[in-house]
Amino acid sequence: MQKQFLILLMIASLLSCSKKQNRDFVVLHGNVESPGSDSLGIQNGGWKTLSVIRLNKDNTFRDTLKVPDGFYFLKDGNKNWQLYLKPGFDLEIALHAEEYSKTAFSGIGAAENNYLVRKGALEDSLTKFEDYHYYGKLGEDEFLALSDSVYQVKINLFNKYAARFGNDFIFLEENTLKYRKLSQEAHYESARRMLVGNKEFNVSSGYYPNLFKGIDLSDSKLAGIPDYVHFVDSYIYNMTENQLSGNDSTDFFLMYLENAEKNITNVEVLKNLISAVGKERLTRTTELDKVYAKIKDLLGDSLQLKKFTARYQQLKKIERGAVSPSFQLDDINGKPVSLEDLRGQFVYIDVWSPYCLPCMAEIPYLNEFEKSFRNSNIRFVSICVGETKAGWEKLVKDKGLKGIQLIATNERIPFFREYMVQGIPRFILVDKEGKIIDSSAKRPSDPQLKVQLTKLLQNE
């Protein structure tokens, strides 16, 4: 009888283990030391919040999630940790909000997530070398050697713990490391052009053909890896740039979308690509209605489309011919200047910061424009953000900045909000009646800007 009881107990135990292994959800529980808020957020790779976990009074928490296998982010206030989650995981987390590297995992799925903490700490130490402000200043051979070295350091860490990982994680992480490296190499040319001020700089003839050789633009297994999606973006961007070759008669982003549709056969990859890069580029298109219609066609009725629709509706308010949002800001003499004060003249506006290298790279070109068009009916207005008034005044004096110099100590003014200024430098061109000519105008370093301004003055 006792033997039968033991057999039944073993069977029950095996069935219980089987159920645990086959469950289709993730269990997260643990505690937070010195939390930055009263809750934790779980977000996907697109930073969409999937769950909000409320902390108990003793800073413990417990939650279950139904999510597919992949990478996620755990957020506490303004801090975040990368997670790898898979149905069946039961993770206990000792979260250290003050010291990232002290966070520890135990339970099912601990090996992969403890590795991600170590990887995060390693990447923090490599931040300088992966910053385009640093590597964009290097020569091509020197940059490629650096890229190989950084990748090798990361792959060494991965290999040290790989025997403890599941096959699904190994596949995702190997490709994450691979495409992070390739994405930065794809970005190198534009980074160097920007940082050395040479718009004509080109990588060697075999660089891009070798970089993109054999790329699969439609790998559904990689669709959820952001670095893979960005590498696909680099390929489509490079293709579009080569096709246009300085031709301004066709809108870049419209052709980009057409190329993406033709060359990417996997719907998930295509949608993730558009979601990753589309909103920022929608802001810069000259064919807003056509581009939005194309995005709507490609995304279908989805959550991503709702975000694009909201952006599209905002952009319609600042399209060509609409009355420009206004501002009233102090100039270098402390005198308030508004856009209305400049009526009767064309106005070219530069939103910039001294801490933005691309912004600073445009200043010599902008000074040349101010000098060339000084006696014309156009005013050049520079709005500085992210600097103290004293620091700005010193910079204007030391750099000998010309034109109308203004400072916005509050970066949340309606002018920035209505123009959706999220990245700088940002250039805006307004006509003599205060109506928008271009809400995302050409940069001073673009030779076509001089052509455009000359035509405006000839036709007034």
Short mmCIF file of C-alpha atoms in Angstrom, two decimals:
data_model
loop_
_atom_site.label_atom_id
_atom_site.label_comp_id
_atom_site.label_asym_id
_atom_site.label_seq_id
_atom_site.Cartn_x
_atom_site.Cartn_y
_atom_site.Cartn_z
CA MET A 1 0.00 0.00 0.00
CA GLN A 2 2.81 2.35 0.92
CA LYS A 3 4.56 1.53 -2.37
CA GLN A 4 1.41 2.38 -4.37
CA PHE A 5 1.09 5.65 -2.46
CA LEU A 6 4.68 6.60 -3.33
CA ILE A 7 4.11 5.79 -6.99
CA LEU A 8 0.96 7.95 -7.06
CA LEU A 9 2.86 10.76 -5.34
CA MET A 10 5.64 10.57 -7.95
CA ILE A 11 3.09 10.64 -10.79
CA ALA A 12 1.32 13.64 -9.24
CA SER A 13 4.65 15.39 -8.82
CA LEU A 14 5.64 14.72 -12.44
CA LEU A 15 2.26 15.96 -13.68
CA SER A 16 2.65 19.10 -11.56
CA CYS A 17 6.13 19.76 -13.01
CA SER A 18 4.82 19.17 -16.51
CA LYS A 19 2.04 21.70 -15.97
CA LYS A 20 4.55 24.25 -14.69
CA GLN A 21 6.79 23.70 -17.67
CA ASN A 22 3.91 23.97 -20.14
CA ARG A 23 2.21 27.01 -18.66
CA ASP A 24 1.71 29.85 -21.11
CA PHE A 25 2.51 32.77 -18.82
CA VAL A 26 5.43 34.36 -17.00
CA VAL A 27 5.55 34.87 -13.23
CA LEU A 28 7.47 37.89 -11.91
CA HIS A 29 7.92 38.46 -8.19
CA GLY A 30 10.46 39.97 -5.82
CA ASN A 31 11.33 43.21 -4.10
CA VAL A 32 12.78 46.63 -4.95
CA GLU A 33 15.44 48.36 -2.89
CA SER A 34 15.00 52.17 -2.86
CA PRO A 35 12.29 52.28 -5.59
CA GLY A 36 11.96 55.36 -7.76
CA SER A 37 8.16 55.09 -7.91
CA ASP A 38 5.25 53.12 -6.45
CA SER A 39 5.02 50.78 -9.43
CA LEU A 40 7.03 48.91 -12.06
CA GLY A 41 6.27 48.97 -15.77
CA ILE A 42 6.80 46.16 -18.27
CA GLN A 43 7.35 47.44 -21.82
CA ASN A 44 8.04 45.78 -25.14
CA GLY A 45 10.84 46.69 -27.55
CA GLY A 46 8.71 49.54 -28.93
CA TRP A 47 8.39 51.00 -25.40
CA LYS A 48 4.69 50.17 -25.26
CA THR A 49 3.60 49.52 -21.66
CA LEU A 50 2.19 46.00 -21.38
CA SER A 51 1.66 45.90 -17.63
CA VAL A 52 1.92 48.12 -14.55
CA ILE A 53 2.87 46.24 -11.36
CA ARG A 54 1.97 48.03 -8.12
CA LEU A 55 4.44 47.71 -5.27
CA ASN A 56 3.24 46.58 -1.87
CA LYS A 57 3.99 48.68 1.22
CA ASP A 58 7.13 46.62 1.84
CA ASN A 59 8.24 47.18 -1.80
CA THR A 60 7.53 43.60 -2.82
CA PHE A 61 5.58 42.73 -5.95
CA ARG A 62 4.07 39.82 -7.84
CA ASP A 63 2.44 39.61 -11.26
CA THR A 64 1.79 37.23 -14.14
CA LEU A 65 2.16 38.14 -17.81
CA LYS A 66 1.05 36.50 -21.02
CA VAL A 67 3.76 37.53 -23.46
CA PRO A 68 5.61 35.79 -26.29
CA ASP A 69 9.28 34.85 -26.12
CA GLY A 70 11.47 37.95 -26.50
CA PHE A 71 13.15 41.02 -25.02
CA TYR A 72 11.30 43.48 -22.77
CA PHE A 73 12.07 46.32 -20.39
CA LEU A 74 11.38 46.60 -16.68
CA LYS A 75 11.00 50.26 -15.67
CA ASP A 76 11.24 51.87 -12.26
CA GLY A 77 10.73 55.62 -12.53
CA ASN A 78 13.27 56.84 -15.09
CA LYS A 79 15.45 53.69 -14.88
CA ASN A 80 15.05 50.52 -16.89
CA TRP A 81 16.44 46.99 -17.07
CA GLN A 82 16.33 44.77 -20.12
CA LEU A 83 14.50 41.47 -19.56
CA TYR A 84 14.23 38.27 -21.51
CA LEU A 85 10.84 36.65 -20.94
CA LYS A 86 9.44 33.36 -22.13
CA PRO A 87 6.23 31.49 -21.24
CA GLY A 88 7.03 29.19 -18.34
CA PHE A 89 9.54 31.50 -16.68
CA ASP A 90 9.19 32.03 -12.90
CA LEU A 91 11.55 34.87 -12.02
CA GLU A 92 12.33 36.18 -8.58
CA ILE A 93 13.94 39.62 -8.85
CA ALA A 94 16.01 41.49 -6.28
CA LEU A 95 15.88 44.89 -7.95
CA HIS A 96 18.42 47.50 -6.93
CA ALA A 97 17.12 50.81 -8.20
CA GLU A 98 20.22 52.75 -7.13
CA GLU A 99 22.88 50.31 -8.39
CA TYR A 100 21.94 48.68 -11.68
CA SER A 101 24.61 45.96 -11.57
CA LYS A 102 23.47 44.66 -8.16
CA THR A 103 20.10 43.53 -9.52
CA ALA A 104 19.88 39.72 -9.35
CA PHE A 105 17.51 37.06 -10.64
CA SER A 106 16.74 33.58 -9.39
CA GLY A 107 14.33 30.87 -10.51
CA ILE A 108 13.41 29.70 -14.00
CA GLY A 109 14.92 32.13 -16.55
CA ALA A 110 17.51 33.52 -14.13
CA ALA A 111 20.58 32.64 -16.22
CA GLU A 112 19.53 34.73 -19.23
CA ASN A 113 18.47 37.72 -17.15
CA ASN A 114 21.53 37.74 -14.89
CA TYR A 115 23.58 37.77 -18.10
CA LEU A 116 21.61 40.79 -19.36
CA VAL A 117 22.48 42.67 -16.15
CA ARG A 118 26.18 41.89 -16.71
CA LYS A 119 25.85 42.89 -20.37
CA GLY A 120 24.21 46.18 -19.36
CA ALA A 121 27.09 46.97 -17.02
CA LEU A 122 29.59 46.12 -19.76
CA GLU A 123 27.79 48.33 -22.28
CA ASP A 124 27.86 51.19 -19.78
CA SER A 125 31.66 50.90 -19.75
CA LEU A 126 31.70 50.91 -23.58
CA THR A 127 29.33 53.87 -24.00
CA LYS A 128 32.06 56.22 -25.23
CA PHE A 129 33.15 53.85 -28.00
CA GLU A 130 29.61 53.22 -29.25
CA ASP A 131 28.72 56.91 -29.35
CA TYR A 132 28.71 58.30 -32.92
CA HIS A 133 30.19 61.53 -31.55
CA TYR A 134 33.32 59.47 -30.84
CA TYR A 135 33.51 56.94 -33.65
CA GLY A 136 32.38 59.42 -36.30
CA LYS A 137 35.68 61.24 -35.90
CA LEU A 138 37.72 58.12 -36.68
CA GLY A 139 39.08 57.13 -40.08
CA GLU A 140 37.38 54.17 -41.74
CA ASP A 141 40.02 51.53 -40.90
CA GLU A 142 40.34 52.76 -37.34
CA PHE A 143 36.55 52.71 -36.88
CA LEU A 144 36.18 49.17 -38.27
CA ALA A 145 38.95 47.93 -35.97
CA LEU A 146 37.16 49.54 -33.02
CA SER A 147 33.84 48.00 -34.08
CA ASP A 148 35.41 44.54 -34.24
CA SER A 149 37.04 44.99 -30.81
CA VAL A 150 33.84 46.13 -29.09
CA TYR A 151 31.93 43.23 -30.65
CA GLN A 152 34.58 40.74 -29.51
CA VAL A 153 34.41 41.99 -25.92
CA LYS A 154 30.64 41.49 -25.95
CA ILE A 155 30.74 38.07 -27.59
CA ASN A 156 33.33 36.94 -25.04
CA LEU A 157 30.91 37.77 -22.22
CA PHE A 158 28.11 35.96 -24.03
CA ASN A 159 30.22 32.84 -24.62
CA LYS A 160 31.23 32.76 -20.96
CA TYR A 161 27.63 32.05 -19.90
CA ALA A 162 26.08 30.60 -23.09
CA ALA A 163 26.06 27.00 -21.83
CA ARG A 164 23.37 28.02 -19.29
CA PHE A 165 21.01 29.55 -21.87
CA GLY A 166 18.06 28.10 -23.76
CA ASN A 167 18.35 27.81 -27.55
CA ASP A 168 15.72 30.50 -28.21
CA PHE A 169 17.67 33.06 -26.19
CA ILE A 170 20.95 32.08 -27.83
CA PHE A 171 19.47 32.73 -31.26
CA LEU A 172 18.04 36.13 -30.28
CA GLU A 173 21.12 37.34 -28.42
CA GLU A 174 23.64 36.25 -31.05
CA ASN A 175 21.66 38.18 -33.65
CA THR A 176 21.21 41.16 -31.35
CA LEU A 177 24.99 41.45 -30.94
CA LYS A 178 25.58 40.89 -34.65
CA TYR A 179 23.09 43.51 -35.85
CA ARG A 180 24.08 46.06 -33.22
CA LYS A 181 27.56 45.98 -34.74
CA LEU A 182 26.31 46.09 -38.33
CA SER A 183 23.86 48.93 -37.60
CA GLN A 184 26.63 51.12 -36.23
CA GLU A 185 28.81 50.32 -39.23
CA ALA A 186 25.93 51.29 -41.52
CA HIS A 187 25.61 54.62 -39.67
CA TYR A 188 29.32 55.45 -39.78
CA GLU A 189 29.35 57.36 -43.09
CA SER A 190 26.62 59.82 -42.09
CA ALA A 191 28.13 60.22 -38.61
CA ARG A 192 31.54 61.12 -40.05
CA ARG A 193 30.03 63.54 -42.57
CA MET A 194 28.30 65.33 -39.74
CA LEU A 195 31.17 65.41 -37.27
CA VAL A 196 34.02 66.39 -39.58
CA GLY A 197 31.85 68.83 -41.54
CA ASN A 198 32.51 67.11 -44.86
CA LYS A 199 29.24 66.43 -46.66
CA GLU A 200 31.15 64.83 -49.53
CA PHE A 201 32.79 62.13 -47.40
CA ASN A 202 32.20 58.60 -48.70
CA VAL A 203 33.27 55.24 -47.33
CA SER A 204 35.43 53.05 -49.57
CA SER A 205 33.82 51.54 -52.66
CA GLY A 206 33.38 48.04 -51.23
CA TYR A 207 32.11 49.16 -47.82
CA TYR A 208 28.33 49.04 -48.28
CA PRO A 209 28.25 46.18 -50.82
CA ASN A 210 30.17 44.03 -48.34
CA LEU A 211 28.19 45.27 -45.34
CA PHE A 212 24.81 44.46 -46.87
CA LYS A 213 25.92 41.34 -48.72
CA GLY A 214 23.48 38.47 -48.17
CA ILE A 215 21.10 40.50 -45.99
CA ASP A 216 17.67 38.88 -45.53
CA LEU A 217 15.17 41.75 -45.36
CA SER A 218 12.27 39.51 -44.37
CA ASP A 219 13.44 37.23 -41.54
CA SER A 220 10.37 36.83 -39.31
CA LYS A 221 12.52 35.32 -36.53
CA LEU A 222 14.47 38.58 -36.27
CA ALA A 223 11.52 40.97 -36.60
CA GLY A 224 11.44 41.66 -32.87
CA ILE A 225 15.14 42.60 -32.65
CA PRO A 226 15.43 46.43 -32.88
CA ASP A 227 19.01 46.34 -34.19
CA TYR A 228 17.98 44.03 -37.05
CA VAL A 229 15.13 46.38 -37.94
CA HIS A 230 17.51 49.37 -37.90
CA PHE A 231 19.94 47.50 -40.14
CA VAL A 232 17.12 46.83 -42.61
CA ASP A 233 16.33 50.54 -42.38
CA SER A 234 19.94 51.38 -43.27
CA TYR A 235 19.74 49.15 -46.33
CA ILE A 236 16.48 50.69 -47.60
CA TYR A 237 17.74 54.20 -46.77
CA ASN A 238 21.00 53.59 -48.67
CA MET A 239 19.09 52.19 -51.64
CA THR A 240 16.75 55.20 -51.73
CA GLU A 241 19.61 57.69 -51.39
CA ASN A 242 21.42 56.09 -54.34
CA GLN A 243 18.28 56.16 -56.49
CA LEU A 244 17.55 59.82 -55.81
CA SER A 245 21.18 60.95 -55.99
CA GLY A 246 20.41 64.58 -55.13
CA ASN A 247 17.15 64.71 -57.10
CA ASP A 248 14.74 66.91 -55.12
CA SER A 249 11.75 66.32 -57.41
CA THR A 250 10.76 63.12 -55.55
CA ASP A 251 10.05 63.04 -51.82
CA PHE A 252 12.64 60.89 -50.07
CA PHE A 253 10.36 59.22 -47.54
CA LEU A 254 7.70 58.44 -50.12
CA MET A 255 10.27 56.60 -52.25
CA TYR A 256 11.68 54.98 -49.10
CA LEU A 257 8.26 53.50 -48.30
CA GLU A 258 7.84 52.29 -51.88
CA ASN A 259 11.25 50.58 -51.71
CA ALA A 260 10.41 49.01 -48.36
CA GLU A 261 7.15 47.64 -49.72
CA LYS A 262 8.85 46.18 -52.80
CA ASN A 263 11.78 44.59 -51.00
CA ILE A 264 10.38 43.42 -47.63
CA THR A 265 8.01 40.48 -48.03
CA ASN A 266 7.46 39.75 -44.33
CA VAL A 267 4.58 41.83 -42.96
CA GLU A 268 5.88 41.85 -39.38
CA VAL A 269 9.33 43.14 -40.40
CA LEU A 270 7.74 45.80 -42.61
CA LYS A 271 5.39 47.00 -39.87
CA ASN A 272 8.15 47.07 -37.26
CA LEU A 273 10.35 49.05 -39.64
CA ILE A 274 7.69 51.68 -40.28
CA SER A 275 6.88 51.88 -36.57
CA ALA A 276 10.57 52.34 -35.69
CA VAL A 277 11.45 55.13 -38.13
CA GLY A 278 8.19 56.42 -39.56
CA LYS A 279 7.01 59.02 -37.07
CA GLU A 280 10.23 61.02 -37.14
CA ARG A 281 10.42 60.92 -40.93
CA LEU A 282 6.75 61.75 -41.35
CA THR A 283 7.67 65.09 -39.77
CA ARG A 284 10.21 65.76 -42.54
CA THR A 285 8.27 64.71 -45.63
CA THR A 286 7.13 67.24 -48.25
CA GLU A 287 4.34 64.87 -49.35
CA LEU A 288 2.45 64.52 -46.07
CA ASP A 289 -0.86 63.28 -47.47
CA LYS A 290 0.71 60.78 -49.87
CA VAL A 291 3.10 59.43 -47.26
CA TYR A 292 0.36 59.06 -44.65
CA ALA A 293 -1.85 57.27 -47.20
CA LYS A 294 1.01 54.85 -47.94
CA ILE A 295 1.64 54.22 -44.23
CA LYS A 296 -2.07 53.65 -43.70
CA ASP A 297 -2.11 51.13 -46.52
CA LEU A 298 0.95 49.26 -45.18
CA LEU A 299 -0.02 49.21 -41.50
CA GLY A 300 -3.72 48.52 -41.91
CA ASP A 301 -6.03 48.96 -38.92
CA SER A 302 -3.53 48.61 -36.09
CA LEU A 303 -2.38 50.30 -32.90
CA GLN A 304 0.70 51.60 -34.75
CA LEU A 305 -1.54 53.36 -37.27
CA LYS A 306 -3.39 55.19 -34.49
CA LYS A 307 -0.08 56.77 -33.39
CA PHE A 308 0.67 57.81 -36.97
CA THR A 309 -2.82 59.24 -37.37
CA ALA A 310 -2.33 61.42 -34.30
CA ARG A 311 1.01 62.65 -35.66
CA TYR A 312 -0.50 63.24 -39.12
CA GLN A 313 -3.30 65.35 -37.66
CA GLN A 314 -0.77 67.44 -35.75
CA LEU A 315 1.36 67.90 -38.85
CA LYS A 316 -1.62 69.08 -40.89
CA LYS A 317 -1.75 72.10 -38.61
CA ILE A 318 1.79 73.12 -39.58
CA GLU A 319 1.83 72.20 -43.26
CA ARG A 320 2.70 74.66 -46.02
CA GLY A 321 0.32 77.63 -46.09
CA ALA A 322 -0.85 77.34 -42.47
CA VAL A 323 -0.32 80.29 -40.12
CA SER A 324 2.84 79.64 -38.13
CA PRO A 325 2.73 79.17 -34.36
CA SER A 326 4.34 82.18 -32.71
CA PHE A 327 6.86 82.90 -29.97
CA GLN A 328 7.98 85.80 -27.81
CA LEU A 329 11.54 85.39 -26.55
CA ASP A 330 14.32 87.67 -25.32
CA ASP A 331 17.17 88.67 -27.63
CA ILE A 332 20.79 89.21 -26.60
CA ASN A 333 19.91 92.69 -25.29
CA GLY A 334 17.02 91.42 -23.18
CA LYS A 335 14.43 92.83 -25.59
CA PRO A 336 11.40 90.58 -26.28
CA VAL A 337 11.03 89.56 -29.93
CA SER A 338 7.98 87.85 -31.41
CA LEU A 339 7.35 86.31 -34.80
CA GLU A 340 4.73 89.02 -35.40
CA ASP A 341 7.48 91.66 -35.07
CA LEU A 342 9.05 90.21 -38.23
CA ARG A 343 5.98 90.39 -40.48
CA GLY A 344 6.73 91.68 -43.95
CA GLN A 345 9.95 89.67 -44.09
CA PHE A 346 10.82 86.05 -44.76
CA VAL A 347 12.01 84.34 -41.57
CA TYR A 348 14.41 81.39 -41.37
CA ILE A 349 14.41 79.89 -37.87
CA ASP A 350 17.12 77.66 -36.40
CA VAL A 351 16.36 75.77 -33.16
CA TRP A 352 19.70 74.69 -31.70
CA SER A 353 21.73 73.86 -28.61
CA PRO A 354 25.45 74.27 -27.87
CA TYR A 355 25.45 70.64 -26.66
CA CYS A 356 24.24 69.34 -30.03
CA LEU A 357 27.19 68.67 -32.36
CA PRO A 358 25.09 68.68 -35.56
CA CYS A 359 23.70 72.06 -34.44
CA MET A 360 27.17 73.50 -33.95
CA ALA A 361 28.31 72.09 -37.31
CA GLU A 362 25.65 74.22 -39.05
CA ILE A 363 26.65 77.53 -37.43
CA PRO A 364 29.45 78.46 -39.91
CA TYR A 365 27.07 77.84 -42.82
CA LEU A 366 24.34 79.89 -41.12
CA ASN A 367 26.76 82.77 -40.53
CA GLU A 368 27.59 82.76 -44.25
CA PHE A 369 23.89 82.97 -45.12
CA GLU A 370 23.39 85.87 -42.73
CA LYS A 371 26.29 87.69 -44.38
CA SER A 372 25.18 86.90 -47.97
CA PHE A 373 21.54 87.91 -47.41
CA ARG A 374 22.17 90.78 -44.96
CA ASN A 375 20.67 93.42 -47.25
CA SER A 376 17.73 91.29 -48.37
CA ASN A 377 14.20 90.86 -47.05
CA ILE A 378 14.97 87.76 -45.00
CA ARG A 379 15.77 87.49 -41.30
CA PHE A 380 17.73 84.67 -39.69
CA VAL A 381 16.49 83.80 -36.21
CA SER A 382 18.37 81.39 -33.94
CA ILE A 383 16.55 80.03 -30.87
CA CYS A 384 18.88 78.47 -28.29
CA VAL A 385 17.59 75.70 -25.99
CA GLY A 386 19.18 73.71 -23.19
CA GLU A 387 21.52 76.48 -21.97
CA THR A 388 21.48 79.06 -19.18
CA LYS A 389 21.04 82.69 -20.12
CA ALA A 390 24.57 83.52 -18.92
CA GLY A 391 26.08 80.59 -20.83
CA TRP A 392 24.17 81.56 -23.97
CA GLU A 393 25.25 85.22 -23.76
CA LYS A 394 28.89 84.16 -23.47
CA LEU A 395 28.56 81.77 -26.41
CA VAL A 396 26.97 84.41 -28.66
CA LYS A 397 29.81 86.79 -27.84
CA ASP A 398 32.65 84.25 -28.11
CA LYS A 399 31.39 82.73 -31.36
CA GLY A 400 30.41 86.08 -32.87
CA LEU A 401 26.94 84.73 -33.72
CA LYS A 402 24.97 86.92 -36.11
CA GLY A 403 21.34 87.39 -36.99
CA ILE A 404 18.58 87.56 -34.35
CA GLN A 405 19.75 85.50 -31.37
CA LEU A 406 17.01 84.40 -28.95
CA ILE A 407 16.95 82.08 -25.94
CA ALA A 408 14.20 79.73 -24.76
CA THR A 409 14.90 78.88 -21.14
CA ASN A 410 11.63 76.92 -21.12
CA GLU A 411 11.69 74.13 -23.70
CA ARG A 412 7.94 73.53 -23.29
CA ILE A 413 6.78 76.75 -24.90
CA PRO A 414 3.78 76.40 -27.28
CA PHE A 415 5.99 77.17 -30.31
CA PHE A 416 8.07 74.02 -29.77
CA ARG A 417 5.06 71.92 -28.82
CA GLU A 418 3.00 72.92 -31.85
CA TYR A 419 5.95 72.39 -34.20
CA MET A 420 6.63 69.05 -32.45
CA VAL A 421 10.31 69.89 -32.00
CA GLN A 422 11.75 66.60 -30.76
CA GLY A 423 15.14 66.59 -32.45
CA ILE A 424 17.55 69.40 -33.19
CA PRO A 425 18.80 71.14 -35.16
CA ARG A 426 15.40 72.04 -36.55
CA PHE A 427 14.92 74.64 -39.27
CA ILE A 428 11.66 76.41 -40.12
CA LEU A 429 10.91 78.78 -42.99
CA VAL A 430 8.07 81.32 -42.75
CA ASP A 431 6.81 83.78 -45.38
CA LYS A 432 6.20 87.53 -45.11
CA GLU A 433 2.60 87.01 -43.93
CA GLY A 434 3.60 84.66 -41.14
CA LYS A 435 2.54 81.55 -43.04
CA ILE A 436 4.60 78.37 -43.14
CA ILE A 437 6.70 77.67 -46.22
CA ASP A 438 8.45 74.64 -44.72
CA SER A 439 8.07 73.34 -41.15
CA SER A 440 11.18 71.18 -41.60
CA ALA A 441 13.34 73.31 -43.86
CA LYS A 442 16.68 72.48 -45.45
CA ARG A 443 19.83 72.93 -43.37
CA PRO A 444 22.25 75.79 -44.10
CA SER A 445 24.83 73.20 -45.23
CA ASP A 446 22.44 72.02 -47.97
CA PRO A 447 23.27 73.88 -51.23
CA GLN A 448 19.58 73.74 -52.19
CA LEU A 449 18.68 76.15 -49.38
CA LYS A 450 20.44 79.04 -51.13
CA VAL A 451 18.58 78.19 -54.35
CA GLN A 452 15.25 78.19 -52.48
CA LEU A 453 15.87 81.48 -50.66
CA THR A 454 17.08 83.21 -53.83
CA LYS A 455 13.90 82.18 -55.67
CA LEU A 456 11.71 83.44 -52.84
CA LEU A 457 13.38 86.84 -52.95
CA GLN A 458 13.21 87.02 -56.76
CA ASN A 459 9.48 86.28 -56.74
CA GLU A 460 8.41 88.67 -53.97
#
